[in-house]
Every structure is written in C-alpha cells, then in structure tokens.
C-alpha cells in the first residue's frame, strides 16, 4: 500500500472538516471544506477534474465558525446540497445546489448550540433527509427536513458530556438509523438506537480512551455487523468497539496512533477486502496521516504515516483520479490547504 506525495490546494482559513461528493454530476468526485477560522466563515467547493486534480476553490459565506459540513439532496432535485454547522453562533446553514456545482444560501436555522459535528439521514422515514448534530453540551439535536430544503426546530436527546462528533448507522439490523456520539469530557461514546419515527431510545455509554474527538462506523471483522472506531486526541490511540448485532458493543480495544489523532475515515485502501482506518495526526509538527491496515478480524497493523500539511483535522477517502485505487484528502487547519494523496497499486 503506497501513496504518492501530497499535492496541496488552497481553501479558506482554518479548514477543519471535509466532505466528498459529485456536486455537478460530471462523474468526478468534488471536495467541500468547512473553513472555521478568522474572518473566513465560509465553505470551499473544489470541483474535481477526474485526473486527481481540482479546480480553484469557490468560497461561499455561511455563519460564524463553521466546524463541519455534510452533503445531501435536501430539496429533492437530484443534486447534492451543503449543510454547515456554525459552531460560534449555534446555527445551521443550508446551501442549495443550482445544478452546476455552484450554490446559493437557502436559509439558516437556529438551535444547534455550539455543535461541531453533523450527519445526514432519514430518521423519521418520510423520504426526506434530516440532520443530526452533536451539540458539545450533553445533547444531540435532530432537525427533521421537509424535502424543500427547510428544517424544523431541533429535538434534543441526552448523551454524555461534551459530545464532539457523531456518526450514523443501523447497529441492530432493524432498518432504522441509529447514532453514536464521541463525548470528549467523560471519555465515552454514546449509542442511541433509532425507532424510525424521529425518536431515539435512551443512550448507552461505552468507555473509550482519553478525549475522543471523532467517531466512525464500519464492519472491521467481516461479520456483517457495524463496529465503532473513535480517535482519542489526548490518549494518542484509536478505540475500536465490535458490535454484537443487537445494538450493543463489546469492550474497547485500543491501537497506538500518532500524536493527537483527530479525524478518522474508513475505506479499504489496499483493496484486500478488509476495512482500514485513516487517521489525521493533528499535533503541531506531526503533519501526517496514519493508515491502519485492517486484518479482517477486528484488529489492525501498526500505522504507516504519510506527510500532509500543517495540523490536519478532517480526512476523507475517495477515488479522485478514477484509477480504482483509493485516494486521501486531509484538511490542514494551520496552513489553509487541503492535501490530496493519490493511491498507488500495492507492492514492495
């Protein structure tokens, strides 16, 4: 498993999160970043060329301190739209796609506290996408969509202390969406099982490492059941909790990571059929990504590191040059760039 040296592309100030999708329906993956710092208060859109390169960013103003972005078709026109959580003012900005990969601010919705992480899904199963947010207090907010790009007032669900990140999946195979939240203050992840009606059962909390800041879900041991991975920024570890299939999870197994691991993405980067982890090592001076190759049994080989820009936070995986090999993009908080690393065929 190898990656070519990074190529850097300029975005707005302090990019903290990254999302991928085909925004203009040209068959190429595009990139969206949340630019959280300074006077930027924007999201950057970089349209892909299909060769592993990207057009110069277009920046769109949102609210103050955008911390995360998510993509979904919020108005049912067949094009991906952008949702951004504005952590400094507790709002949600929705930018609707014009159909050409350009965007217009549709509306801003209040009531998110200082949420730093959002995800998209149809939680009430009415055919319209909804948004769930980790509020960084002790709650998750669910905003139900109307299919026209609008969202209702948030409903709050109690989780642990300091929820900082959220991920979505069906943990108990009942065909209803569930959520897991990383709680930075009490060093837990909270699992809330969905009912399919826009409601969740009370949380179940599971201990993880010191200060979990991001969380993701995938099947690490090939049993068809979703598992949980959380990055522990003050423990320099990744916690993995294997799912039982009933919506519960086993005790954590920890894997050493780089200094201050932050964002996490999951993909089969070496194409061996096993799910791997890509971690942004965010400590000043580290400037690297850690790639953990999965064994298929729920364990991982020691990380391999690859150089990126200054203090990477967000990370995502996609095929940017359409050669069937997974590529990586990292959002580098301190140098206002994204790093793109193109994957190579496996070899010695």
CSV table of C-alpha atoms in Angstrom, one decimal:
chain,number,residue,atom,x,y,z
A,1,UNK,CA,0.0,0.0,0.0
A,2,UNK,CA,1.5,3.2,-1.2
A,3,UNK,CA,0.5,6.8,-1.8
A,4,UNK,CA,2.1,9.5,-4.0
A,5,UNK,CA,3.4,12.6,-2.2
A,6,UNK,CA,0.7,15.1,-1.4
A,7,UNK,CA,-0.5,17.9,-3.6
A,8,UNK,CA,-1.8,20.9,-1.8
A,9,UNK,CA,-4.8,23.0,-2.8
A,10,UNK,CA,-5.7,26.3,-1.2
A,11,UNK,CA,-9.0,26.7,0.6
A,12,UNK,CA,-10.3,29.2,3.2
A,13,UNK,CA,-9.0,29.9,6.7
A,14,UNK,CA,-8.6,27.1,9.2
A,15,UNK,CA,-10.2,24.2,7.3
A,16,UNK,CA,-11.5,21.8,9.9
A,17,UNK,CA,-13.7,19.3,8.1
A,18,UNK,CA,-14.0,17.9,4.6
A,19,UNK,CA,-16.8,16.1,2.6
A,20,UNK,CA,-16.9,14.4,-0.8
A,21,UNK,CA,-19.5,14.1,-3.5
A,22,UNK,CA,-20.2,14.6,-7.2
A,23,UNK,CA,-21.7,18.1,-7.0
A,24,UNK,CA,-22.1,18.9,-10.7
A,25,UNK,CA,-22.9,15.4,-11.9
A,26,UNK,CA,-19.9,15.1,-14.2
A,27,UNK,CA,-18.9,11.7,-12.8
A,28,UNK,CA,-15.9,13.2,-10.8
A,29,UNK,CA,-15.6,13.5,-7.1
A,30,UNK,CA,-15.6,17.0,-5.7
A,31,UNK,CA,-14.4,18.4,-2.3
A,32,UNK,CA,-16.1,20.6,0.2
A,33,UNK,CA,-14.4,22.1,3.3
A,34,UNK,CA,-15.6,23.9,6.4
A,35,UNK,CA,-13.4,26.9,7.0
A,36,UNK,CA,-13.7,27.6,10.7
A,37,UNK,CA,-11.3,30.4,11.4
A,38,UNK,CA,-10.5,34.1,11.1
A,39,UNK,CA,-13.0,36.1,9.0
A,40,UNK,CA,-13.4,33.3,6.5
A,41,UNK,CA,-16.8,31.9,7.8
A,42,UNK,CA,-17.2,30.0,4.6
A,43,UNK,CA,-17.3,26.7,2.9
A,44,UNK,CA,-14.9,26.0,0.0
A,45,UNK,CA,-16.0,23.9,-3.1
A,46,UNK,CA,-13.3,22.4,-5.3
A,47,UNK,CA,-14.6,20.7,-8.4
A,48,UNK,CA,-12.7,17.6,-9.4
A,49,UNK,CA,-11.3,17.0,-12.9
A,50,UNK,CA,-11.1,13.2,-12.7
A,51,UNK,CA,-7.4,13.3,-13.0
A,52,UNK,CA,-6.6,13.7,-9.3
A,53,UNK,CA,-6.5,17.5,-9.6
A,54,UNK,CA,-9.1,20.1,-8.6
A,55,UNK,CA,-10.3,23.5,-9.9
A,56,UNK,CA,-9.5,26.6,-7.8
A,57,UNK,CA,-11.8,26.8,-4.8
A,58,UNK,CA,-15.1,28.7,-4.8
A,59,UNK,CA,-15.9,30.1,-1.4
A,60,UNK,CA,-19.5,30.5,-0.1
A,61,UNK,CA,-20.3,32.5,3.0
A,62,UNK,CA,-22.1,30.8,5.9
A,63,UNK,CA,-22.4,31.6,9.6
A,64,UNK,CA,-19.7,32.2,12.1
A,65,UNK,CA,-17.2,29.5,12.9
A,66,UNK,CA,-18.4,26.7,10.5
A,67,UNK,CA,-17.0,23.5,12.1
A,68,UNK,CA,-18.4,20.7,9.9
A,69,UNK,CA,-20.1,20.1,6.5
A,70,UNK,CA,-22.3,17.3,5.2
A,71,UNK,CA,-23.8,16.7,1.8
A,72,UNK,CA,-27.3,15.6,0.8
A,73,UNK,CA,-30.2,16.3,-1.5
A,74,UNK,CA,-32.3,18.4,0.8
A,75,UNK,CA,-34.8,19.7,-1.7
A,76,UNK,CA,-35.3,16.6,-3.8
A,77,UNK,CA,-34.0,18.0,-7.1
A,78,UNK,CA,-31.4,15.2,-7.6
A,79,UNK,CA,-28.4,17.4,-6.8
A,80,UNK,CA,-26.2,17.4,-3.7
A,81,UNK,CA,-26.6,20.3,-1.4
A,82,UNK,CA,-24.4,21.5,1.5
A,83,UNK,CA,-25.2,21.7,5.2
A,84,UNK,CA,-22.7,23.6,7.5
A,85,UNK,CA,-22.9,23.8,11.3
A,86,UNK,CA,-21.8,27.2,12.5
A,87,UNK,CA,-20.4,26.4,16.0
A,88,UNK,CA,-19.7,30.0,17.1
A,89,UNK,CA,-23.4,31.0,16.8
A,90,UNK,CA,-25.3,27.7,17.0
A,91,UNK,CA,-26.9,27.7,13.6
A,92,UNK,CA,-27.2,25.5,10.6
A,93,UNK,CA,-26.6,26.9,7.1
A,94,UNK,CA,-28.2,25.2,4.1
A,95,UNK,CA,-26.7,26.0,0.6
A,96,UNK,CA,-28.8,24.6,-2.3
A,97,UNK,CA,-27.1,23.4,-5.5
A,98,UNK,CA,-28.0,25.3,-8.6
A,99,UNK,CA,-27.4,22.2,-10.7
A,100,UNK,CA,-24.0,23.1,-12.0
A,101,UNK,CA,-21.9,22.7,-8.8
A,102,UNK,CA,-22.5,26.3,-7.7
A,103,UNK,CA,-24.5,27.1,-4.6
A,104,UNK,CA,-26.9,29.7,-3.1
A,105,UNK,CA,-27.5,30.2,0.6
A,106,UNK,CA,-31.1,28.9,1.1
A,107,UNK,CA,-31.6,29.6,4.8
A,108,UNK,CA,-30.1,29.5,8.3
A,109,UNK,CA,-31.7,27.5,11.1
A,110,UNK,CA,-31.1,28.2,14.8
A,111,UNK,CA,-31.0,25.9,17.9
A,112,UNK,CA,-27.8,23.9,17.4
A,113,UNK,CA,-25.9,25.2,20.5
A,114,UNK,CA,-22.2,25.1,19.6
A,115,UNK,CA,-22.5,21.9,17.5
A,116,UNK,CA,-19.2,20.9,15.9
A,117,UNK,CA,-20.4,17.8,14.0
A,118,UNK,CA,-23.4,16.9,11.8
A,119,UNK,CA,-24.6,13.9,9.9
A,120,UNK,CA,-27.5,13.4,7.4
A,121,UNK,CA,-30.1,10.6,7.3
A,122,UNK,CA,-33.8,10.0,7.1
A,123,UNK,CA,-34.6,9.4,10.8
A,124,UNK,CA,-38.4,9.6,10.6
A,125,UNK,CA,-38.5,7.6,7.3
A,126,UNK,CA,-40.7,10.1,5.5
A,127,UNK,CA,-38.4,10.1,2.4
A,128,UNK,CA,-36.9,13.5,3.3
A,129,UNK,CA,-33.3,13.9,4.6
A,130,UNK,CA,-32.9,15.1,8.2
A,131,UNK,CA,-29.8,16.4,10.1
A,132,UNK,CA,-28.5,15.3,13.4
A,133,UNK,CA,-25.8,17.3,15.3
A,134,UNK,CA,-23.6,16.7,18.3
A,135,UNK,CA,-24.2,19.8,20.5
A,136,UNK,CA,-21.0,19.9,22.6
A,137,UNK,CA,-23.0,20.2,25.8
A,138,UNK,CA,-24.7,17.0,26.7
A,139,UNK,CA,-27.2,16.5,23.9
A,140,UNK,CA,-27.8,15.5,20.3
A,141,UNK,CA,-30.1,17.7,18.2
A,142,UNK,CA,-32.3,16.2,15.5
A,143,UNK,CA,-33.8,18.5,12.8
A,144,UNK,CA,-36.4,17.0,10.6
A,145,UNK,CA,-36.4,18.0,6.9
A,146,UNK,CA,-39.5,18.9,4.8
A,147,UNK,CA,-37.9,17.9,1.5
A,148,UNK,CA,-37.8,21.5,0.3
A,149,UNK,CA,-34.5,22.4,2.0
A,150,UNK,CA,-36.1,23.5,5.3
A,151,UNK,CA,-35.7,22.1,8.8
A,152,UNK,CA,-37.9,22.1,11.9
A,153,UNK,CA,-36.9,23.1,15.4
A,154,UNK,CA,-34.4,20.7,17.0
A,155,UNK,CA,-35.4,17.9,19.3
A,156,UNK,CA,-32.8,17.2,21.9
A,157,UNK,CA,-31.6,13.8,23.1
A,158,UNK,CA,-29.3,13.3,26.1
A,159,UNK,CA,-25.9,11.9,25.6
A,160,UNK,CA,-22.6,12.1,27.5
A,161,UNK,CA,-20.6,15.2,28.5
A,162,UNK,CA,-19.1,17.2,25.7
A,163,UNK,CA,-20.4,15.5,22.5
A,164,UNK,CA,-17.9,16.5,19.8
A,165,UNK,CA,-18.6,14.1,16.9
A,166,UNK,CA,-21.4,11.9,15.5
A,167,UNK,CA,-21.8,9.0,13.1
A,168,UNK,CA,-24.8,7.2,11.7
A,169,UNK,CA,-25.6,3.5,11.0
A,170,UNK,CA,-28.0,0.7,11.7
A,171,UNK,CA,-26.4,-1.1,14.7
A,172,UNK,CA,-29.2,-3.6,15.5
A,173,UNK,CA,-30.4,-4.5,11.9
A,174,UNK,CA,-33.9,-3.2,12.5
A,175,UNK,CA,-33.6,-1.0,9.4
A,176,UNK,CA,-33.8,2.2,11.5
A,177,UNK,CA,-31.0,4.6,11.7
A,178,UNK,CA,-29.0,4.8,14.9
A,179,UNK,CA,-26.3,7.3,16.0
A,180,UNK,CA,-23.1,7.1,18.0
A,181,UNK,CA,-21.5,10.2,19.6
A,182,UNK,CA,-18.0,10.8,20.9
A,183,UNK,CA,-18.1,12.6,24.3
A,184,UNK,CA,-14.8,14.4,24.9
A,185,UNK,CA,-15.4,15.3,28.6
A,186,UNK,CA,-16.3,11.9,30.1
A,187,UNK,CA,-14.3,9.7,27.7
A,188,UNK,CA,-17.2,7.7,26.3
A,189,UNK,CA,-19.2,7.1,23.2
A,190,UNK,CA,-23.0,7.2,23.4
A,191,UNK,CA,-25.1,4.9,21.3
A,192,UNK,CA,-28.7,6.0,20.6
A,193,UNK,CA,-30.9,3.4,18.9
A,194,UNK,CA,-33.5,4.9,16.5
A,195,UNK,CA,-37.1,4.0,16.3
A,196,UNK,CA,-37.7,5.1,12.7
A,197,UNK,CA,-40.2,7.8,13.9
A,198,UNK,CA,-37.7,10.6,14.6
A,199,UNK,CA,-37.1,9.4,18.1
A,200,UNK,CA,-34.3,7.6,19.9
A,201,UNK,CA,-34.1,5.2,22.8
A,202,UNK,CA,-32.1,6.4,25.9
A,203,UNK,CA,-28.3,6.3,25.4
A,204,UNK,CA,-26.0,3.5,26.3
A,205,UNK,CA,-22.5,4.8,27.1
A,206,UNK,CA,-19.2,2.8,26.5
A,207,UNK,CA,-15.8,3.8,27.8
A,208,UNK,CA,-13.1,4.7,25.3
A,209,UNK,CA,-9.7,6.5,25.5
A,210,UNK,CA,-8.8,10.0,26.7
A,211,UNK,CA,-10.8,12.8,25.0
A,212,UNK,CA,-12.5,11.1,22.0
A,213,UNK,CA,-12.9,13.8,19.3
A,214,UNK,CA,-14.1,11.8,16.2
A,215,UNK,CA,-16.1,8.7,15.6
A,216,UNK,CA,-16.9,6.5,12.6
A,217,UNK,CA,-18.6,3.1,12.0
A,218,UNK,CA,-17.8,0.2,9.7
A,219,UNK,CA,-17.5,-3.6,9.7
A,220,UNK,CA,-14.0,-4.4,10.9
A,221,UNK,CA,-14.3,-8.1,11.4
A,222,UNK,CA,-16.4,-9.1,8.4
A,223,UNK,CA,-19.4,-10.4,10.4
A,224,UNK,CA,-21.9,-8.1,8.7
A,225,UNK,CA,-22.4,-6.0,11.9
A,226,UNK,CA,-21.3,-2.4,12.3
A,227,UNK,CA,-18.4,-1.6,14.7
A,228,UNK,CA,-17.3,1.7,16.2
A,229,UNK,CA,-13.9,3.5,16.0
A,230,UNK,CA,-13.1,6.6,17.9
A,231,UNK,CA,-9.9,8.8,17.9
A,232,UNK,CA,-8.7,9.7,21.4
A,233,UNK,CA,-6.8,13.0,20.9
A,234,UNK,CA,-5.2,13.1,24.4
A,235,UNK,CA,-4.5,9.4,24.5
A,236,UNK,CA,-2.8,9.1,21.2
A,237,UNK,CA,-4.9,6.0,20.5
A,238,UNK,CA,-7.8,4.7,18.4
A,239,UNK,CA,-10.5,2.8,20.2
A,240,UNK,CA,-12.4,0.0,18.4
A,241,UNK,CA,-15.6,-1.5,19.8
A,242,UNK,CA,-17.0,-4.5,18.0
A,243,UNK,CA,-20.8,-4.7,17.5
A,244,UNK,CA,-22.9,-7.7,18.7
A,245,UNK,CA,-25.7,-7.2,16.2
A,246,UNK,CA,-28.2,-6.3,18.9
A,247,UNK,CA,-27.2,-2.7,19.2
A,248,UNK,CA,-24.7,-3.3,21.9
A,249,UNK,CA,-20.9,-3.2,21.7
A,250,UNK,CA,-18.0,-5.1,23.3
A,251,UNK,CA,-15.3,-3.5,25.4
A,252,UNK,CA,-12.8,-1.3,23.5
A,253,UNK,CA,-9.5,-2.4,22.0
A,254,UNK,CA,-7.0,0.4,21.6
A,255,UNK,CA,-4.4,0.8,18.9
A,256,UNK,CA,-1.5,3.3,19.2
A,257,UNK,CA,-1.8,6.2,16.8
A,258,UNK,CA,0.2,9.3,16.0
A,259,UNK,CA,0.3,12.4,18.2
A,260,UNK,CA,-3.1,13.8,18.9
A,261,UNK,CA,-5.2,11.7,16.4
A,262,UNK,CA,-8.2,13.7,15.3
A,263,UNK,CA,-10.3,13.0,12.1
A,264,UNK,CA,-11.0,9.4,11.0
A,265,UNK,CA,-12.0,7.9,7.7
A,266,UNK,CA,-12.7,4.3,6.8
A,267,UNK,CA,-12.0,2.6,3.5
A,268,UNK,CA,-10.3,-0.5,2.0
A,269,UNK,CA,-7.3,1.4,0.9
A,270,UNK,CA,-5.1,-1.6,0.0
A,271,UNK,CA,-8.1,-3.4,-1.7
A,272,UNK,CA,-7.6,-6.7,0.2
A,273,UNK,CA,-11.3,-6.9,1.2
A,274,UNK,CA,-10.7,-5.6,4.8
A,275,UNK,CA,-11.7,-2.2,6.1
A,276,UNK,CA,-8.8,0.1,7.0
A,277,UNK,CA,-8.6,3.3,9.0
A,278,UNK,CA,-7.1,6.6,8.0
A,279,UNK,CA,-6.3,9.0,10.9
A,280,UNK,CA,-5.3,12.7,10.9
A,281,UNK,CA,-2.4,13.2,13.4
A,282,UNK,CA,-3.2,16.8,14.4
A,283,UNK,CA,-0.3,17.6,16.7
A,284,UNK,CA,1.8,20.6,15.8
A,285,UNK,CA,4.8,19.4,13.8
A,286,UNK,CA,3.4,15.9,13.2
A,287,UNK,CA,1.8,16.9,9.8
A,288,UNK,CA,0.9,13.4,8.9
A,289,UNK,CA,-1.8,10.8,8.3
A,290,UNK,CA,-1.7,7.4,9.8
A,291,UNK,CA,-3.0,4.5,7.8
A,292,UNK,CA,-4.0,1.4,9.7
A,293,UNK,CA,-4.5,-1.7,7.6
A,294,UNK,CA,-7.2,-4.0,8.8
A,295,UNK,CA,-6.7,-7.7,9.2
A,296,UNK,CA,-10.3,-8.6,8.8
A,297,UNK,CA,-10.6,-9.9,12.4
A,298,UNK,CA,-11.2,-6.5,14.1
A,299,UNK,CA,-7.5,-5.8,14.6
A,300,UNK,CA,-5.1,-3.5,12.7
A,301,UNK,CA,-1.5,-3.5,11.7
A,302,UNK,CA,0.7,-0.6,13.1
A,303,UNK,CA,0.1,2.7,11.3
A,304,UNK,CA,2.0,3.8,8.3
A,305,UNK,CA,2.4,7.5,8.1
A,306,UNK,CA,2.3,9.9,5.1
A,307,UNK,CA,3.2,13.6,5.1
A,308,UNK,CA,0.5,16.2,4.7
A,309,UNK,CA,0.1,19.9,5.6
A,310,UNK,CA,0.1,21.6,9.0
A,311,UNK,CA,-2.1,20.2,11.7
A,312,UNK,CA,-4.6,18.0,9.7
A,313,UNK,CA,-8.0,17.7,11.3
A,314,UNK,CA,-10.5,16.4,8.8
A,315,UNK,CA,-9.9,13.4,6.4
A,316,UNK,CA,-11.8,11.6,3.7
A,317,UNK,CA,-11.2,8.8,1.2
A,318,UNK,CA,-12.3,8.6,-2.5
A,319,UNK,CA,-11.1,7.8,-6.0
A,320,UNK,CA,-10.1,11.2,-7.3
A,321,UNK,CA,-8.2,10.1,-10.5
A,322,UNK,CA,-10.6,7.2,-11.3
A,323,UNK,CA,-7.9,4.5,-11.4
A,324,UNK,CA,-9.9,2.3,-8.9
A,325,UNK,CA,-7.3,2.9,-6.2
A,326,UNK,CA,-8.5,4.9,-3.1
A,327,UNK,CA,-7.0,8.4,-2.6
A,328,UNK,CA,-7.0,10.5,0.5
A,329,UNK,CA,-7.7,14.2,1.2
A,330,UNK,CA,-6.9,15.9,4.5
A,331,UNK,CA,-8.0,19.4,5.7
A,332,UNK,CA,-4.9,21.1,7.1
A,333,UNK,CA,-6.1,23.6,9.8
A,334,UNK,CA,-2.9,25.7,10.1
A,335,UNK,CA,-1.9,26.3,6.5
A,336,UNK,CA,-5.3,26.8,4.9
A,337,UNK,CA,-4.9,24.0,2.4
A,338,UNK,CA,-6.1,20.5,1.7
A,339,UNK,CA,-3.6,17.7,0.9
A,340,UNK,CA,-4.5,15.2,-1.8
A,341,UNK,CA,-2.6,11.9,-1.8
A,342,UNK,CA,-3.2,9.6,-4.8
A,343,UNK,CA,-3.1,5.9,-4.1
A,344,UNK,CA,-0.8,3.5,-5.9
A,345,UNK,CA,-1.0,-0.2,-6.6
A,346,UNK,CA,0.2,-2.3,-3.7
A,347,UNK,CA,3.8,-3.5,-3.9
A,348,UNK,CA,7.0,-4.0,-2.1
